[in-house]
């Protein structure tokens, strides 16, 4: 089984990925795949270099370049685990790449939704170097994700979890969701 | 205040609209706006005629034609009610049309999410003349909505409600959501 975790920046995707990891299932971050490629090409891991490699990869391997590189990692992980989590899918086209590459695996999309105002507050508080500090930066970053088609992946999710309450509430919802996914599928 | 209700076909939007109506707030259906225009032009209300008028309206009034016609209806309703619900928004561009037309009104987006498999079962059971009977028809209809950009509206919702349980559970969630929206905003 392949679990695709999706959601807008700052929505709380990583907690879902971590909960699967805590239960012994490996994950692949599509962002890490691009960062690895950047390092492989001898470039420093700056935001600009990663963006550049991301564009070059698409020129070399087509629109779904990152998904194609991710397929290789998922293939090797599926030799050791019955379930692999993919973090960072941004379009239904990428989902299609995984469906074609793994016709015999069940593919389950999990989306997490957090209202924009809350995501903005959380990203501002997180303050990772690429996190937005102004509402304009936030909207620009959101728009970048939306242009890829992440909204379509969210709209077509098999499971939707809402992260609009306290941290404890979200922790509980994530655990319940992972239980449900593991028993239902 | 303007409430925008969005969601994929068969997700359960109308229950949210009805709950606001039950509490005395009027609504405008963007689908009805096109159907009215079709009737005004002396055409029979067939699926084909409504689709044709929808295209002609865009040629005459631009991409957000239906939103523009809806603005007029919302304006007149806001004279009598402090809150108006808009049903059927399909893109962030349309949301932008409403924001520009009503700069002083708070605009709140409510999205409802139902997993695709469940929506398909429900639409098949509903059997309205334009409801899909096969998975291919269902995917085609979904894709029509996604191409408009409905996924972006869902991804940017201020409130998200999930309709993946029993009818009673959903009724309860809708009531709680409407309570929350009316007290928070």
mmCIF file of C-alpha atoms in Angstrom:
data_model
loop_
_atom_site.group_PDB
_atom_site.id
_atom_site.type_symbol
_atom_site.label_atom_id
_atom_site.label_comp_id
_atom_site.label_asym_id
_atom_site.label_seq_id
_atom_site.Cartn_x
_atom_site.Cartn_y
_atom_site.Cartn_z
ATOM 1 C CA UNK A 1 0.000 0.000 0.000
ATOM 2 C CA UNK A 2 1.132 3.523 -0.804
ATOM 3 C CA UNK A 3 -0.041 6.442 1.315
ATOM 4 C CA UNK A 4 0.098 9.863 -0.289
ATOM 5 C CA UNK A 5 0.032 12.700 2.231
ATOM 6 C CA UNK A 6 -0.957 16.093 0.899
ATOM 7 C CA UNK A 7 -1.910 19.518 2.232
ATOM 8 C CA UNK A 8 -1.062 23.196 1.890
ATOM 9 C CA UNK A 9 2.165 24.565 3.471
ATOM 10 C CA UNK A 10 1.874 24.649 7.249
ATOM 11 C CA UNK A 11 -1.224 22.452 7.360
ATOM 12 C CA UNK A 12 0.396 19.717 9.443
ATOM 13 C CA UNK A 13 1.396 17.033 6.931
ATOM 14 C CA UNK A 14 4.571 16.024 8.732
ATOM 15 C CA UNK A 15 2.704 14.886 11.851
ATOM 16 C CA UNK A 16 0.836 12.330 9.737
ATOM 17 C CA UNK A 17 4.048 11.108 8.122
ATOM 18 C CA UNK A 18 5.682 10.810 11.550
ATOM 19 C CA UNK A 19 2.764 8.804 12.948
ATOM 20 C CA UNK A 20 3.172 6.228 10.173
ATOM 21 C CA UNK A 21 6.932 6.175 10.835
ATOM 22 C CA UNK A 22 6.315 5.670 14.554
ATOM 23 C CA UNK A 23 4.414 2.517 13.590
ATOM 24 C CA UNK A 24 7.338 1.257 11.569
ATOM 25 C CA UNK A 25 6.465 2.364 8.036
ATOM 26 C CA UNK A 26 9.045 4.217 5.934
ATOM 27 C CA UNK A 27 8.411 7.457 4.057
ATOM 28 C CA UNK A 28 9.830 9.344 1.091
ATOM 29 C CA UNK A 29 9.760 13.126 1.015
ATOM 30 C CA UNK A 30 9.531 14.483 -2.516
ATOM 31 C CA UNK A 31 11.210 17.658 -1.278
ATOM 32 C CA UNK A 32 14.154 15.570 -0.023
ATOM 33 C CA UNK A 33 14.368 13.882 -3.431
ATOM 34 C CA UNK A 34 15.014 17.280 -5.043
ATOM 35 C CA UNK A 35 17.443 18.273 -2.284
ATOM 36 C CA UNK A 36 19.372 15.020 -2.780
ATOM 37 C CA UNK A 37 19.553 15.664 -6.530
ATOM 38 C CA UNK A 38 20.858 19.151 -5.800
ATOM 39 C CA UNK A 39 23.612 17.772 -3.569
ATOM 40 C CA UNK A 40 24.434 15.037 -6.145
ATOM 41 C CA UNK A 41 25.060 17.795 -8.677
ATOM 42 C CA UNK A 42 27.586 19.359 -6.354
ATOM 43 C CA UNK A 43 25.462 22.385 -5.546
ATOM 44 C CA UNK A 44 25.013 23.997 -2.164
ATOM 45 C CA UNK A 45 21.567 23.446 -0.639
ATOM 46 C CA UNK A 46 20.233 26.989 -1.024
ATOM 47 C CA UNK A 47 16.601 27.721 -1.861
ATOM 48 C CA UNK A 48 17.691 29.061 -5.275
ATOM 49 C CA UNK A 49 19.764 25.986 -6.174
ATOM 50 C CA UNK A 50 16.987 23.603 -5.152
ATOM 51 C CA UNK A 51 14.500 25.584 -7.276
ATOM 52 C CA UNK A 52 16.943 25.532 -10.204
ATOM 53 C CA UNK A 53 17.499 21.759 -9.975
ATOM 54 C CA UNK A 54 13.747 21.291 -9.716
ATOM 55 C CA UNK A 55 13.312 23.125 -13.043
ATOM 56 C CA UNK A 56 16.238 21.305 -14.681
ATOM 57 C CA UNK A 57 14.863 17.935 -13.592
ATOM 58 C CA UNK A 58 11.591 18.768 -15.364
ATOM 59 C CA UNK A 59 13.503 19.702 -18.527
ATOM 60 C CA UNK A 60 15.386 16.420 -18.384
ATOM 61 C CA UNK A 61 12.682 14.009 -17.243
ATOM 62 C CA UNK A 62 9.423 15.811 -18.019
ATOM 63 C CA UNK A 63 6.736 17.487 -15.909
ATOM 64 C CA UNK A 64 6.596 14.637 -13.390
ATOM 65 C CA UNK A 65 10.367 14.411 -12.917
ATOM 66 C CA UNK A 66 10.281 14.428 -9.131
ATOM 67 C CA UNK A 67 7.527 11.816 -9.039
ATOM 68 C CA UNK A 68 9.578 9.613 -11.379
ATOM 69 C CA UNK A 69 12.647 9.833 -9.123
ATOM 70 C CA UNK A 70 10.400 9.138 -6.137
ATOM 71 C CA UNK A 71 9.075 5.968 -7.809
ATOM 72 C CA UNK A 72 12.560 4.433 -7.645
ATOM 73 C CA UNK A 73 12.818 5.102 -3.920
ATOM 74 C CA UNK A 74 9.329 3.755 -3.262
ATOM 75 C CA UNK A 75 10.122 0.596 -5.252
ATOM 76 C CA UNK A 76 13.113 -0.196 -3.090
ATOM 77 C CA UNK A 77 11.214 0.576 0.141
ATOM 78 C CA UNK A 78 8.329 -1.692 -0.912
ATOM 79 C CA UNK A 79 10.782 -4.614 -0.905
ATOM 80 C CA UNK A 80 11.083 -4.261 2.858
ATOM 81 C CA UNK A 81 7.720 -2.791 3.896
ATOM 82 C CA UNK A 82 4.099 -3.460 2.916
ATOM 83 C CA UNK A 83 3.315 0.244 3.325
ATOM 84 C CA UNK A 84 5.251 3.289 2.141
ATOM 85 C CA UNK A 85 4.310 6.936 2.730
ATOM 86 C CA UNK A 86 4.952 9.626 0.102
ATOM 87 C CA UNK A 87 5.115 13.189 1.394
ATOM 88 C CA UNK A 88 4.789 16.218 -0.880
ATOM 89 C CA UNK A 89 2.606 15.198 -3.846
ATOM 90 C CA UNK A 90 1.366 18.349 -5.583
ATOM 91 C CA UNK A 91 -0.769 17.271 -8.536
ATOM 92 C CA UNK A 92 -3.128 14.556 -9.763
ATOM 93 C CA UNK A 93 -0.631 14.054 -12.574
ATOM 94 C CA UNK A 94 1.937 12.965 -10.004
ATOM 95 C CA UNK A 95 -0.666 10.689 -8.416
ATOM 96 C CA UNK A 96 -1.156 9.244 -11.909
ATOM 97 C CA UNK A 97 2.584 8.589 -12.194
ATOM 98 C CA UNK A 98 2.437 6.547 -8.980
ATOM 99 C CA UNK A 99 -0.699 4.694 -10.091
ATOM 100 C CA UNK A 100 0.989 3.729 -13.370
ATOM 101 C CA UNK A 101 4.224 2.711 -11.683
ATOM 102 C CA UNK A 102 2.438 0.618 -9.026
ATOM 103 C CA UNK A 103 -0.660 -0.855 -10.686
ATOM 104 C CA UNK A 104 -0.969 -3.597 -8.050
ATOM 105 C CA UNK A 105 -0.565 -1.390 -4.974
ATOM 106 C CA UNK A 106 -3.519 0.243 -3.276
ATOM 107 C CA UNK A 107 -2.913 4.009 -3.296
ATOM 108 C CA UNK A 108 -4.582 6.026 -0.554
ATOM 109 C CA UNK A 109 -4.577 9.838 -0.507
ATOM 110 C CA UNK A 110 -4.680 11.531 2.886
ATOM 111 C CA UNK A 111 -5.206 15.304 2.956
ATOM 112 C CA UNK A 112 -4.926 17.625 5.905
ATOM 113 C CA UNK A 113 -6.756 20.929 5.910
ATOM 114 C CA UNK A 114 -5.962 23.949 8.051
ATOM 115 C CA UNK A 115 -7.696 27.305 7.460
ATOM 116 C CA UNK A 116 -5.346 29.822 5.746
ATOM 117 C CA UNK A 117 -5.288 32.287 8.687
ATOM 118 C CA UNK A 118 -4.170 29.529 11.033
ATOM 119 C CA UNK A 119 -1.550 28.224 8.610
ATOM 120 C CA UNK A 120 -0.133 31.705 8.302
ATOM 121 C CA UNK A 121 0.103 32.104 12.084
ATOM 122 C CA UNK A 122 1.758 28.706 12.452
ATOM 123 C CA UNK A 123 4.267 29.263 9.633
ATOM 124 C CA UNK A 124 5.184 32.660 11.045
ATOM 125 C CA UNK A 125 5.760 31.049 14.431
ATOM 126 C CA UNK A 126 7.726 28.136 12.922
ATOM 127 C CA UNK A 127 10.080 30.552 11.184
ATOM 128 C CA UNK A 128 11.955 28.029 9.039
ATOM 129 C CA UNK A 129 14.215 29.994 6.664
ATOM 130 C CA UNK A 130 11.735 29.630 3.779
ATOM 131 C CA UNK A 131 8.604 30.305 5.879
ATOM 132 C CA UNK A 132 6.621 33.469 5.059
ATOM 133 C CA UNK A 133 6.666 36.365 7.485
ATOM 134 C CA UNK A 134 4.058 38.533 5.725
ATOM 135 C CA UNK A 135 0.578 37.741 4.430
ATOM 136 C CA UNK A 136 1.761 38.615 0.881
ATOM 137 C CA UNK A 137 4.645 36.103 1.061
ATOM 138 C CA UNK A 138 2.208 33.558 2.432
ATOM 139 C CA UNK A 139 -0.244 34.074 -0.432
ATOM 140 C CA UNK A 140 2.582 33.871 -2.956
ATOM 141 C CA UNK A 141 3.836 30.594 -1.524
ATOM 142 C CA UNK A 142 0.299 29.185 -1.435
ATOM 143 C CA UNK A 143 -0.238 30.217 -5.010
ATOM 144 C CA UNK A 144 2.924 28.362 -6.071
ATOM 145 C CA UNK A 145 1.480 25.155 -4.622
ATOM 146 C CA UNK A 146 -1.966 25.765 -6.101
ATOM 147 C CA UNK A 147 -0.501 26.311 -9.581
ATOM 148 C CA UNK A 148 1.025 22.829 -9.431
ATOM 149 C CA UNK A 149 -2.495 21.517 -8.826
ATOM 150 C CA UNK A 150 -2.315 20.595 -5.139
ATOM 151 C CA UNK A 151 -5.944 21.743 -4.707
ATOM 152 C CA UNK A 152 -7.038 18.936 -7.005
ATOM 153 C CA UNK A 153 -5.210 16.328 -4.923
ATOM 154 C CA UNK A 154 -6.843 17.718 -1.772
ATOM 155 C CA UNK A 155 -10.293 17.713 -3.424
ATOM 156 C CA UNK A 156 -9.848 14.052 -4.427
ATOM 157 C CA UNK A 157 -8.479 12.770 -1.105
ATOM 158 C CA UNK A 158 -9.686 9.436 0.252
ATOM 159 C CA UNK A 159 -9.321 10.733 3.799
ATOM 160 C CA UNK A 160 -9.492 14.320 5.007
ATOM 161 C CA UNK A 161 -8.380 15.437 8.427
ATOM 162 C CA UNK A 162 -8.937 18.941 9.764
ATOM 163 C CA UNK A 163 -6.290 20.644 11.881
ATOM 164 C CA UNK A 164 -8.096 23.691 13.253
ATOM 165 C CA UNK A 165 -8.055 23.019 16.978
ATOM 166 C CA UNK A 166 -5.422 22.486 19.646
ATOM 167 C CA UNK A 167 -2.213 20.506 19.190
ATOM 168 C CA UNK A 168 -3.588 17.715 21.397
ATOM 169 C CA UNK A 169 -6.785 17.498 19.369
ATOM 170 C CA UNK A 170 -4.776 17.206 16.182
ATOM 171 C CA UNK A 171 -2.489 14.550 17.692
ATOM 172 C CA UNK A 172 -5.584 12.548 18.587
ATOM 173 C CA UNK A 173 -7.139 12.973 15.137
ATOM 174 C CA UNK A 174 -3.922 11.877 13.433
ATOM 175 C CA UNK A 175 -3.686 8.722 15.564
ATOM 176 C CA UNK A 176 -7.349 7.887 14.910
ATOM 177 C CA UNK A 177 -6.907 8.473 11.199
ATOM 178 C CA UNK A 178 -3.838 6.250 10.964
ATOM 179 C CA UNK A 179 -5.700 3.524 12.914
ATOM 180 C CA UNK A 180 -8.600 3.824 10.516
ATOM 181 C CA UNK A 181 -6.425 3.709 7.409
ATOM 182 C CA UNK A 182 -4.534 0.661 8.679
ATOM 183 C CA UNK A 183 -7.709 -1.284 9.507
ATOM 184 C CA UNK A 184 -9.840 -0.182 6.524
ATOM 185 C CA UNK A 185 -7.346 -0.787 3.775
ATOM 186 C CA UNK B 1 -21.364 38.599 5.864
ATOM 187 C CA UNK B 2 -21.170 36.386 2.775
ATOM 188 C CA UNK B 3 -20.837 32.629 3.115
ATOM 189 C CA UNK B 4 -19.417 30.766 0.149
ATOM 190 C CA UNK B 5 -20.233 27.066 0.184
ATOM 191 C CA UNK B 6 -18.040 24.858 -1.983
ATOM 192 C CA UNK B 7 -17.374 21.177 -2.513
ATOM 193 C CA UNK B 8 -17.170 18.535 -5.214
ATOM 194 C CA UNK B 9 -20.402 17.163 -6.771
ATOM 195 C CA UNK B 10 -22.253 14.943 -4.337
ATOM 196 C CA UNK B 11 -20.218 16.077 -1.328
ATOM 197 C CA UNK B 12 -23.238 17.451 0.566
ATOM 198 C CA UNK B 13 -23.131 21.218 -0.061
ATOM 199 C CA UNK B 14 -26.889 21.634 -0.141
ATOM 200 C CA UNK B 15 -27.318 20.478 3.450
ATOM 201 C CA UNK B 16 -25.126 23.360 4.613
ATOM 202 C CA UNK B 17 -27.056 25.858 2.489
ATOM 203 C CA UNK B 18 -30.349 24.517 3.877
ATOM 204 C CA UNK B 19 -29.135 24.802 7.463
ATOM 205 C CA UNK B 20 -28.409 28.517 6.953
ATOM 206 C CA UNK B 21 -31.829 28.917 5.304
ATOM 207 C CA UNK B 22 -33.508 27.158 8.225
ATOM 208 C CA UNK B 23 -32.016 29.867 10.439
ATOM 209 C CA UNK B 24 -33.514 32.572 8.252
ATOM 210 C CA UNK B 25 -30.607 33.451 5.948
ATOM 211 C CA UNK B 26 -31.189 33.620 2.172
ATOM 212 C CA UNK B 27 -29.031 31.911 -0.442
ATOM 213 C CA UNK B 28 -28.174 32.291 -4.105
ATOM 214 C CA UNK B 29 -27.369 29.250 -6.209
ATOM 215 C CA UNK B 30 -24.956 30.044 -9.037
ATOM 216 C CA UNK B 31 -26.438 27.110 -10.953
ATOM 217 C CA UNK B 32 -29.890 28.694 -10.652
ATOM 218 C CA UNK B 33 -28.479 31.992 -11.938
ATOM 219 C CA UNK B 34 -27.483 30.253 -15.195
ATOM 220 C CA UNK B 35 -30.790 28.384 -15.369
ATOM 221 C CA UNK B 36 -32.698 31.672 -14.968
ATOM 222 C CA UNK B 37 -30.632 33.257 -17.744
ATOM 223 C CA UNK B 38 -31.447 30.270 -19.951
ATOM 224 C CA UNK B 39 -35.171 30.696 -19.318
ATOM 225 C CA UNK B 40 -34.927 34.483 -19.870
ATOM 226 C CA UNK B 41 -33.485 33.788 -23.315
ATOM 227 C CA UNK B 42 -36.548 31.735 -24.175
ATOM 228 C CA UNK B 43 -34.704 28.404 -24.163
ATOM 229 C CA UNK B 44 -35.944 25.135 -22.725
ATOM 230 C CA UNK B 45 -34.093 24.060 -19.555
ATOM 231 C CA UNK B 46 -32.148 21.157 -21.014
ATOM 232 C CA UNK B 47 -28.592 20.319 -19.924
ATOM 233 C CA UNK B 48 -27.336 21.345 -23.402
ATOM 234 C CA UNK B 49 -29.078 24.745 -23.392
ATOM 235 C CA UNK B 50 -27.838 25.566 -19.886
ATOM 236 C CA UNK B 51 -24.273 24.654 -20.930
ATOM 237 C CA UNK B 52 -24.630 26.801 -24.081
ATOM 238 C CA UNK B 53 -25.899 29.833 -22.148
ATOM 239 C CA UNK B 54 -23.103 29.343 -19.642
ATOM 240 C CA UNK B 55 -20.546 29.589 -22.482
ATOM 241 C CA UNK B 56 -22.338 32.568 -24.104
ATOM 242 C CA UNK B 57 -22.451 34.415 -20.793
ATOM 243 C CA UNK B 58 -18.673 34.071 -20.522
ATOM 244 C CA UNK B 59 -18.272 35.425 -24.065
ATOM 245 C CA UNK B 60 -20.492 38.395 -23.210
ATOM 246 C CA UNK B 61 -19.395 39.183 -19.640
ATOM 247 C CA UNK B 62 -15.996 37.527 -19.311
ATOM 248 C CA UNK B 63 -14.704 34.473 -17.447
ATOM 249 C CA UNK B 64 -16.525 35.362 -14.230
ATOM 250 C CA UNK B 65 -19.873 36.020 -15.913
ATOM 251 C CA UNK B 66 -21.912 33.897 -13.526
ATOM 252 C CA UNK B 67 -20.227 35.443 -10.486
ATOM 253 C CA UNK B 68 -20.994 38.915 -11.858
ATOM 254 C CA UNK B 69 -24.686 38.089 -12.275
ATOM 255 C CA UNK B 70 -24.659 36.565 -8.800
ATOM 256 C CA UNK B 71 -23.247 39.803 -7.340
ATOM 257 C CA UNK B 72 -26.453 41.616 -8.316
ATOM 258 C CA UNK B 73 -28.603 39.055 -6.529
ATOM 259 C CA UNK B 74 -26.402 39.121 -3.428
ATOM 260 C CA UNK B 75 -26.558 42.942 -3.365
ATOM 261 C CA UNK B 76 -30.318 42.951 -3.240
ATOM 262 C CA UNK B 77 -30.429 40.186 -0.613
ATOM 263 C CA UNK B 78 -27.943 42.053 1.612
ATOM 264 C CA UNK B 79 -30.486 44.879 1.855
ATOM 265 C CA UNK B 80 -32.748 42.561 3.834
ATOM 266 C CA UNK B 81 -30.306 40.156 5.515
ATOM 267 C CA UNK B 82 -26.968 40.555 7.297
ATOM 268 C CA UNK B 83 -25.846 37.190 5.936
ATOM 269 C CA UNK B 84 -26.185 35.736 2.442
ATOM 270 C CA UNK B 85 -25.064 32.286 1.312
ATOM 271 C CA UNK B 86 -23.617 31.672 -2.169
ATOM 272 C CA UNK B 87 -23.807 28.108 -3.437
ATOM 273 C CA UNK B 88 -21.717 26.848 -6.353
ATOM 274 C CA UNK B 89 -18.470 28.882 -6.407
ATOM 275 C CA UNK B 90 -15.917 27.047 -8.536
ATOM 276 C CA UNK B 91 -12.734 29.152 -8.584
ATOM 277 C CA UNK B 92 -10.654 31.585 -6.548
ATOM 278 C CA UNK B 93 -11.229 34.031 -9.416
ATOM 279 C CA UNK B 94 -14.934 33.969 -8.624
ATOM 280 C CA UNK B 95 -14.133 34.445 -4.935
ATOM 281 C CA UNK B 96 -12.075 37.477 -6.030
ATOM 282 C CA UNK B 97 -15.068 38.869 -7.923
ATOM 283 C CA UNK B 98 -17.107 38.711 -4.713
ATOM 284 C CA UNK B 99 -14.306 40.243 -2.637
ATOM 285 C CA UNK B 100 -14.029 43.157 -5.071
ATOM 286 C CA UNK B 101 -17.785 43.663 -5.251
ATOM 287 C CA UNK B 102 -18.197 43.566 -1.452
ATOM 288 C CA UNK B 103 -15.047 45.079 0.066
ATOM 289 C CA UNK B 104 -16.797 45.773 3.375
ATOM 290 C CA UNK B 105 -18.379 42.370 3.847
ATOM 291 C CA UNK B 106 -16.638 39.539 5.629
ATOM 292 C CA UNK B 107 -16.399 36.610 3.199
ATOM 293 C CA UNK B 108 -16.199 33.136 4.703
ATOM 294 C CA UNK B 109 -15.516 30.017 2.626
ATOM 295 C CA UNK B 110 -16.984 26.744 3.853
ATOM 296 C CA UNK B 111 -15.904 23.557 2.098
ATOM 297 C CA UNK B 112 -17.324 20.100 2.499
ATOM 298 C CA UNK B 113 -15.221 17.057 1.689
ATOM 299 C CA UNK B 114 -16.481 13.579 0.912
ATOM 300 C CA UNK B 115 -14.117 10.849 -0.351
ATOM 301 C CA UNK B 116 -14.594 10.207 -4.107
ATOM 302 C CA UNK B 117 -15.809 6.593 -3.673
ATOM 303 C CA UNK B 118 -18.550 7.743 -1.307
ATOM 304 C CA UNK B 119 -19.575 10.653 -3.544
ATOM 305 C CA UNK B 120 -19.885 8.246 -6.447
ATOM 306 C CA UNK B 121 -22.119 5.876 -4.461
ATOM 307 C CA UNK B 122 -24.293 8.750 -3.274
ATOM 308 C CA UNK B 123 -24.649 10.337 -6.724
ATOM 309 C CA UNK B 124 -25.533 6.957 -8.233
ATOM 310 C CA UNK B 125 -28.175 6.490 -5.557
ATOM 311 C CA UNK B 126 -29.498 10.062 -5.982
ATOM 312 C CA UNK B 127 -29.995 9.471 -9.722
ATOM 313 C CA UNK B 128 -30.793 13.075 -10.705
ATOM 314 C CA UNK B 129 -30.941 13.225 -14.525
ATOM 315 C CA UNK B 130 -27.384 14.649 -14.722
ATOM 316 C CA UNK B 131 -25.891 12.362 -12.043
ATOM 317 C CA UNK B 132 -23.225 9.892 -13.201
ATOM 318 C CA UNK B 133 -24.060 6.198 -13.338
ATOM 319 C CA UNK B 134 -20.568 4.925 -14.159
ATOM 320 C CA UNK B 135 -17.165 5.633 -12.596
ATOM 321 C CA UNK B 136 -15.998 7.094 -15.959
ATOM 322 C CA UNK B 137 -18.918 9.585 -16.039
ATOM 323 C CA UNK B 138 -18.181 10.449 -12.428
ATOM 324 C CA UNK B 139 -14.501 11.125 -13.134
ATOM 325 C CA UNK B 140 -15.429 13.220 -16.164
ATOM 326 C CA UNK B 141 -17.842 15.345 -14.158
ATOM 327 C CA UNK B 142 -15.303 15.758 -11.351
ATOM 328 C CA UNK B 143 -12.695 16.803 -13.864
ATOM 329 C CA UNK B 144 -15.020 19.486 -15.255
ATOM 330 C CA UNK B 145 -15.248 21.016 -11.776
ATOM 331 C CA UNK B 146 -11.514 20.683 -11.117
ATOM 332 C CA UNK B 147 -10.683 22.431 -14.396
ATOM 333 C CA UNK B 148 -12.658 25.463 -13.223
ATOM 334 C CA UNK B 149 -10.391 25.541 -10.165
ATOM 335 C CA UNK B 150 -12.748 24.271 -7.466
ATOM 336 C CA UNK B 151 -9.844 22.419 -5.815
ATOM 337 C CA UNK B 152 -8.197 25.768 -5.071
ATOM 338 C CA UNK B 153 -11.323 27.070 -3.357
ATOM 339 C CA UNK B 154 -11.488 23.893 -1.266
ATOM 340 C CA UNK B 155 -7.782 24.166 -0.360
ATOM 341 C CA UNK B 156 -8.281 27.768 0.791
ATOM 342 C CA UNK B 157 -11.466 27.231 2.800
ATOM 343 C CA UNK B 158 -11.880 28.967 6.160
ATOM 344 C CA UNK B 159 -13.882 26.007 7.441
ATOM 345 C CA UNK B 160 -13.750 22.400 6.314
ATOM 346 C CA UNK B 161 -16.341 19.827 7.196
ATOM 347 C CA UNK B 162 -15.967 16.130 6.390
ATOM 348 C CA UNK B 163 -18.967 14.067 5.297
ATOM 349 C CA UNK B 164 -17.704 10.504 5.472
ATOM 350 C CA UNK B 165 -19.936 8.980 8.133
ATOM 351 C CA UNK B 166 -23.658 8.425 8.603
ATOM 352 C CA UNK B 167 -26.374 10.913 7.632
ATOM 353 C CA UNK B 168 -27.022 11.680 11.307
ATOM 354 C CA UNK B 169 -23.343 12.379 11.960
ATOM 355 C CA UNK B 170 -23.244 14.762 9.020
ATOM 356 C CA UNK B 171 -26.451 16.533 10.142
ATOM 357 C CA UNK B 172 -24.819 17.055 13.524
ATOM 358 C CA UNK B 173 -21.546 18.313 12.044
ATOM 359 C CA UNK B 174 -23.405 20.770 9.794
ATOM 360 C CA UNK B 175 -25.390 22.196 12.717
ATOM 361 C CA UNK B 176 -22.225 22.546 14.827
ATOM 362 C CA UNK B 177 -20.397 24.207 11.943
ATOM 363 C CA UNK B 178 -23.181 26.735 11.328
ATOM 364 C CA UNK B 179 -23.286 27.496 15.078
ATOM 365 C CA UNK B 180 -19.520 28.017 15.044
ATOM 366 C CA UNK B 181 -19.575 30.253 11.969
ATOM 367 C CA UNK B 182 -22.396 32.394 13.386
ATOM 368 C CA UNK B 183 -20.668 32.889 16.732
ATOM 369 C CA UNK B 184 -17.059 33.240 15.480
ATOM 370 C CA UNK B 185 -17.661 35.744 12.717
#
